[in-house]
C-alpha cells in the first residue's frame, strides 16, 4: 500500500498483502515492554491490533477480484476451422471471443493430443513430463525411461494444483488422456471437480471404445470411476452441463474458478445429433481445392495470413476433386458436412457457457483461452486400429461400429473420419496435418479474451507463442508462483514464457530471434528459431533428412532451402542437439510409420493441371464450320 492509502498495482493480478510480519513485529514489541502493567499492556495490544486491522480490511475491500480462467480445448480442430480464422463454418460464439479479445496466428502446440495436454497442464517439455511419446506408441527403447511413462508423471506439478493452492476452485470436463491409475486421474492432479473421459477417444453417445482389448471407455466423476453414463449423455452437451453445475455449486463463496474444458469434438468418430447434420448440405461437393482457396482468400482479407501466401502443395496421394465422379464428390463432401456440424455444435455449447457466465455476472471477470490441441486429423485412425480382416480388432470393429451407410453417419455405432483431403482444408494454408511436424501438424489458432487482455479488441498478433507459455501466464494472472519444489520433490523448470507483456499491449512477442522452440514425436523432429524452421521427417512425408524453411516467406513449407543455407542448417542443428541433451530426447527404434514409404504411392511433386490428359476438355468447333456429312 502506498502512503496515501491506494493499492499498489502488480502485473495482471493484485496480490493481497500478508500481515503476518506486522504481527510478529507487534509480539516482539510487546516482549520488550514486558515491564508495563497488565492493564496498560492489554490496552496497548488492543490498540495495535485495531490499527493493524485497518489496512488489511482496506486491502480486502479495495482489491480487485482475481479473474476466473476458462481454457477451452478442441480436439483435432484445424487452424482454419473458425470463422474468425477464415472458415465458412459458422462459429459465432468463438468469433465473439475473438472480437472481444485477440487472435494469435503464430501459436504452436504439439503434433498429437496427449503431448500437447501434458505441456498445457505442466508447462514442461514432453520428454520430461512423461509424454516423451504417446502411451499408445511408446517404442521398445523408450520403455521404463523417465519421461516416457505415457502418463503425466509425478515429477511435475500441474497448473490446477498450483491454482488450487492459490485459492481457486478447479474444474475439469472432457477428455483427459494423461493416465488412468488412481494417482494419475484429474482428481489426483489438482482438480476439485471433474467429469472426464480418460481415454483418447471413443463414442460421443456411450462408453463404446475402439479396440477389442479396450472395448469400454473409462470415465471419472469427482475422482470416482463411473459404471455408466447419464441417461441423456452426448459428450459435448454433457460436458457443458456438468461444468455449469460445478460453477453454480460454488457461486457466492468469493473464490475465483479455473475451468479446463477439454472437448472431445471434433475428434473422430463424427457423432452428431440429427438436427445438426444438414447445415452444410451439398456445400462441399465442390471439393477440397476450392474450399482451401476460398479460406485462404478470407484469411488474407482478415489479416490472418499475409498477402501473396501460397497454399501448401496438395498431398501427392490426394486426387484433384475435379477428376472424381459427382457421386464420389458427394459422399466425400458429406463427411466434411458432418465435421462442420460437429464444430458448430461445439460452438453452440460454448455459447451456452458464455451466456451462463453473463447471466450470473461472471463473464466480464473471466479470461477465455481457446485453441485446438494439434493439427487436424488426416490419418485413417479407424483403419489403423481395426487392422486387417481376420484380426481381433477388425472383427470387433465390424460388430460394434457397423453403421456404415451414409444415412446413418453420426449415429451411435457409426465411424466417420474425413481424411487427408479435408484435413488439409482445416489446416489452410499449411502443409500436412496431425502427427507430423510440418506446420499443419503443430500450428493452431489461439483466441484470448477477458480482463487480462489490454490490446485493441479484435486485434491480431503474429508473435511466436507456445502452449507451454500458458502456465506461467496464468500463474501470473492468479498471483501464484511456480515452485522449485513440490511435496518435497524438485520440479523441472518451466519451458514457456509469460504472455503478460503481450496481453498488456507492451510487446508483440515474448521471444527474440535467438529463442527457439523444438519438437520430437514418433521420431519426427523440428526446431523453430526466429523465422527459420529446421525439420526432419520420416519418408515419404519428409525426406528422411533435415529440411530448412523460411516461414516468413514460405509458411506453406514449399521450398527446402537446406542446400542454399548450409551454415544456417549447421547452426540450427547445434540448437537441436542442445535441446536433445537438456530434455533427454530418445529417438524411437520403432514407429508405426516404419513401412509407410513402401505402403504409400511414391511421392511426386503436384503441379496444377498435370497431366493435361485428364484435364483436357471436349473441343467444340466454331458453329459456322459445322456440317452434316455429304451424301
PDB file of N, CA and C in Angstrom, residues 582-615:
ATOM      1  N   UNK A 582      19.251 -31.355 -23.117  1.00  0.00           N
ATOM      2  CA  UNK A 582      18.557 -30.751 -21.974  1.00  0.00           C
ATOM      3  C   UNK A 582      17.285 -31.503 -21.609  1.00  0.00           C
ATOM      4  N   UNK A 583      16.683 -32.219 -22.574  1.00  0.00           N
ATOM      5  CA  UNK A 583      15.372 -32.827 -22.342  1.00  0.00           C
ATOM      6  C   UNK A 583      15.362 -34.346 -22.456  1.00  0.00           C
ATOM      7  N   UNK A 584      16.546 -34.955 -22.538  1.00  0.00           N
ATOM      8  CA  UNK A 584      16.639 -36.409 -22.571  1.00  0.00           C
ATOM      9  C   UNK A 584      15.793 -37.004 -23.701  1.00  0.00           C
ATOM     10  N   UNK A 585      15.960 -36.475 -24.899  1.00  0.00           N
ATOM     11  CA  UNK A 585      15.205 -36.964 -26.055  1.00  0.00           C
ATOM     12  C   UNK A 585      15.798 -38.289 -26.529  1.00  0.00           C
ATOM     13  N   UNK A 586      14.960 -39.314 -26.579  1.00  0.00           N
ATOM     14  CA  UNK A 586      15.372 -40.629 -27.059  1.00  0.00           C
ATOM     15  C   UNK A 586      14.562 -40.933 -28.316  1.00  0.00           C
ATOM     16  N   UNK A 587      15.227 -40.967 -29.460  1.00  0.00           N
ATOM     17  CA  UNK A 587      14.515 -41.253 -30.707  1.00  0.00           C
ATOM     18  C   UNK A 587      14.057 -42.711 -30.696  1.00  0.00           C
ATOM     19  N   UNK A 588      12.811 -42.979 -31.086  1.00  0.00           N
ATOM     20  CA  UNK A 588      12.287 -44.338 -31.012  1.00  0.00           C
ATOM     21  C   UNK A 588      12.948 -45.275 -32.021  1.00  0.00           C
ATOM     22  N   UNK A 589      13.153 -46.526 -31.605  1.00  0.00           N
ATOM     23  CA  UNK A 589      13.715 -47.512 -32.540  1.00  0.00           C
ATOM     24  C   UNK A 589      12.636 -48.251 -33.323  1.00  0.00           C
ATOM     25  N   UNK A 590      11.360 -47.969 -33.019  1.00  0.00           N
ATOM     26  CA  UNK A 590      10.240 -48.472 -33.803  1.00  0.00           C
ATOM     27  C   UNK A 590       9.152 -47.414 -33.814  1.00  0.00           C
ATOM     28  N   UNK A 591       8.488 -47.259 -34.958  1.00  0.00           N
ATOM     29  CA  UNK A 591       7.316 -46.388 -35.051  1.00  0.00           C
ATOM     30  C   UNK A 591       6.270 -47.072 -35.915  1.00  0.00           C
ATOM     31  N   UNK A 592       5.066 -46.542 -35.887  1.00  0.00           N
ATOM     32  CA  UNK A 592       4.002 -47.074 -36.742  1.00  0.00           C
ATOM     33  C   UNK A 592       4.228 -46.723 -38.208  1.00  0.00           C
ATOM     34  N   UNK A 593       5.232 -45.869 -38.468  1.00  0.00           N
ATOM     35  CA  UNK A 593       5.458 -45.401 -39.837  1.00  0.00           C
ATOM     36  C   UNK A 593       6.632 -46.112 -40.510  1.00  0.00           C
ATOM     37  N   UNK A 594       7.108 -47.183 -39.905  1.00  0.00           N
ATOM     38  CA  UNK A 594       8.313 -47.836 -40.416  1.00  0.00           C
ATOM     39  C   UNK A 594       8.185 -48.296 -41.864  1.00  0.00           C
ATOM     40  N   UNK A 595       7.001 -48.755 -42.271  1.00  0.00           N
ATOM     41  CA  UNK A 595       6.818 -49.270 -43.637  1.00  0.00           C
ATOM     42  C   UNK A 595       6.030 -48.305 -44.516  1.00  0.00           C
ATOM     43  N   UNK A 596       5.821 -47.089 -44.032  1.00  0.00           N
ATOM     44  CA  UNK A 596       4.952 -46.156 -44.759  1.00  0.00           C
ATOM     45  C   UNK A 596       5.453 -45.873 -46.171  1.00  0.00           C
ATOM     46  N   UNK A 597       6.746 -45.697 -46.319  1.00  0.00           N
ATOM     47  CA  UNK A 597       7.272 -45.358 -47.635  1.00  0.00           C
ATOM     48  C   UNK A 597       6.952 -46.435 -48.663  1.00  0.00           C
ATOM     49  N   UNK A 598       6.964 -47.701 -48.253  1.00  0.00           N
ATOM     50  CA  UNK A 598       6.648 -48.798 -49.171  1.00  0.00           C
ATOM     51  C   UNK A 598       5.152 -48.952 -49.386  1.00  0.00           C
ATOM     52  N   UNK A 599       4.375 -48.631 -48.354  1.00  0.00           N
ATOM     53  CA  UNK A 599       2.930 -48.845 -48.424  1.00  0.00           C
ATOM     54  C   UNK A 599       2.200 -47.755 -49.192  1.00  0.00           C
ATOM     55  N   UNK A 600       2.787 -46.565 -49.266  1.00  0.00           N
ATOM     56  CA  UNK A 600       2.115 -45.443 -49.917  1.00  0.00           C
ATOM     57  C   UNK A 600       2.623 -45.245 -51.337  1.00  0.00           C
ATOM     58  N   UNK A 601       1.853 -44.534 -52.158  1.00  0.00           N
ATOM     59  CA  UNK A 601       2.355 -44.203 -53.506  1.00  0.00           C
ATOM     60  C   UNK A 601       3.638 -43.388 -53.415  1.00  0.00           C
ATOM     61  N   UNK A 602       4.486 -43.550 -54.405  1.00  0.00           N
ATOM     62  CA  UNK A 602       5.732 -42.790 -54.422  1.00  0.00           C
ATOM     63  C   UNK A 602       5.428 -41.300 -54.445  1.00  0.00           C
ATOM     64  N   UNK A 603       6.169 -40.544 -53.648  1.00  0.00           N
ATOM     65  CA  UNK A 603       5.915 -39.111 -53.563  1.00  0.00           C
ATOM     66  C   UNK A 603       6.404 -38.409 -54.820  1.00  0.00           C
ATOM     67  N   UNK A 604       5.544 -37.575 -55.361  1.00  0.00           N
ATOM     68  CA  UNK A 604       5.883 -36.773 -56.540  1.00  0.00           C
ATOM     69  C   UNK A 604       5.412 -35.346 -56.286  1.00  0.00           C
ATOM     70  N   UNK A 605       5.960 -34.419 -57.040  1.00  0.00           N
ATOM     71  CA  UNK A 605       5.536 -33.024 -56.942  1.00  0.00           C
ATOM     72  C   UNK A 605       4.198 -32.861 -57.638  1.00  0.00           C
ATOM     73  N   UNK A 606       3.290 -32.156 -56.983  1.00  0.00           N
ATOM     74  CA  UNK A 606       1.963 -31.919 -57.552  1.00  0.00           C
ATOM     75  C   UNK A 606       1.956 -30.566 -58.251  1.00  0.00           C
ATOM     76  N   UNK A 607       1.666 -30.574 -59.560  1.00  0.00           N
ATOM     77  CA  UNK A 607       1.541 -29.348 -60.339  1.00  0.00           C
ATOM     78  C   UNK A 607       0.089 -29.200 -60.780  1.00  0.00           C
ATOM     79  N   UNK A 608      -0.520 -28.050 -60.558  1.00  0.00           N
ATOM     80  CA  UNK A 608      -1.902 -27.855 -61.018  1.00  0.00           C
ATOM     81  C   UNK A 608      -2.013 -28.108 -62.521  1.00  0.00           C
ATOM     82  N   UNK A 609      -3.031 -28.882 -62.911  1.00  0.00           N
ATOM     83  CA  UNK A 609      -3.283 -29.139 -64.333  1.00  0.00           C
ATOM     84  C   UNK A 609      -2.432 -30.217 -64.960  1.00  0.00           C
ATOM     85  N   UNK A 610      -1.638 -30.943 -64.153  1.00  0.00           N
ATOM     86  CA  UNK A 610      -0.825 -32.029 -64.702  1.00  0.00           C
ATOM     87  C   UNK A 610      -1.354 -33.369 -64.186  1.00  0.00           C
ATOM     88  N   UNK A 611      -1.467 -34.369 -65.099  1.00  0.00           N
ATOM     89  CA  UNK A 611      -1.140 -34.344 -66.528  1.00  0.00           C
ATOM     90  C   UNK A 611      -2.288 -33.761 -67.346  1.00  0.00           C
ATOM     91  N   UNK A 612      -1.983 -33.080 -68.449  1.00  0.00           N
ATOM     92  CA  UNK A 612      -3.038 -32.447 -69.256  1.00  0.00           C
ATOM     93  C   UNK A 612      -4.102 -33.427 -69.723  1.00  0.00           C
ATOM     94  N   UNK A 613      -3.726 -34.710 -69.884  1.00  0.00           N
ATOM     95  CA  UNK A 613      -4.662 -35.704 -70.401  1.00  0.00           C
ATOM     96  C   UNK A 613      -5.982 -35.703 -69.640  1.00  0.00           C
ATOM     97  N   UNK A 614      -5.922 -35.663 -68.302  1.00  0.00           N
ATOM     98  CA  UNK A 614      -7.164 -35.799 -67.540  1.00  0.00           C
ATOM     99  C   UNK A 614      -7.872 -34.453 -67.352  1.00  0.00           C
ATOM    100  N   UNK A 615      -7.232 -33.355 -67.775  1.00  0.00           N
ATOM    101  CA  UNK A 615      -7.849 -32.046 -67.649  1.00  0.00           C
ATOM    102  C   UNK A 615      -8.361 -31.518 -68.997  1.00  0.00           C
TER     103      UNK A 615
END
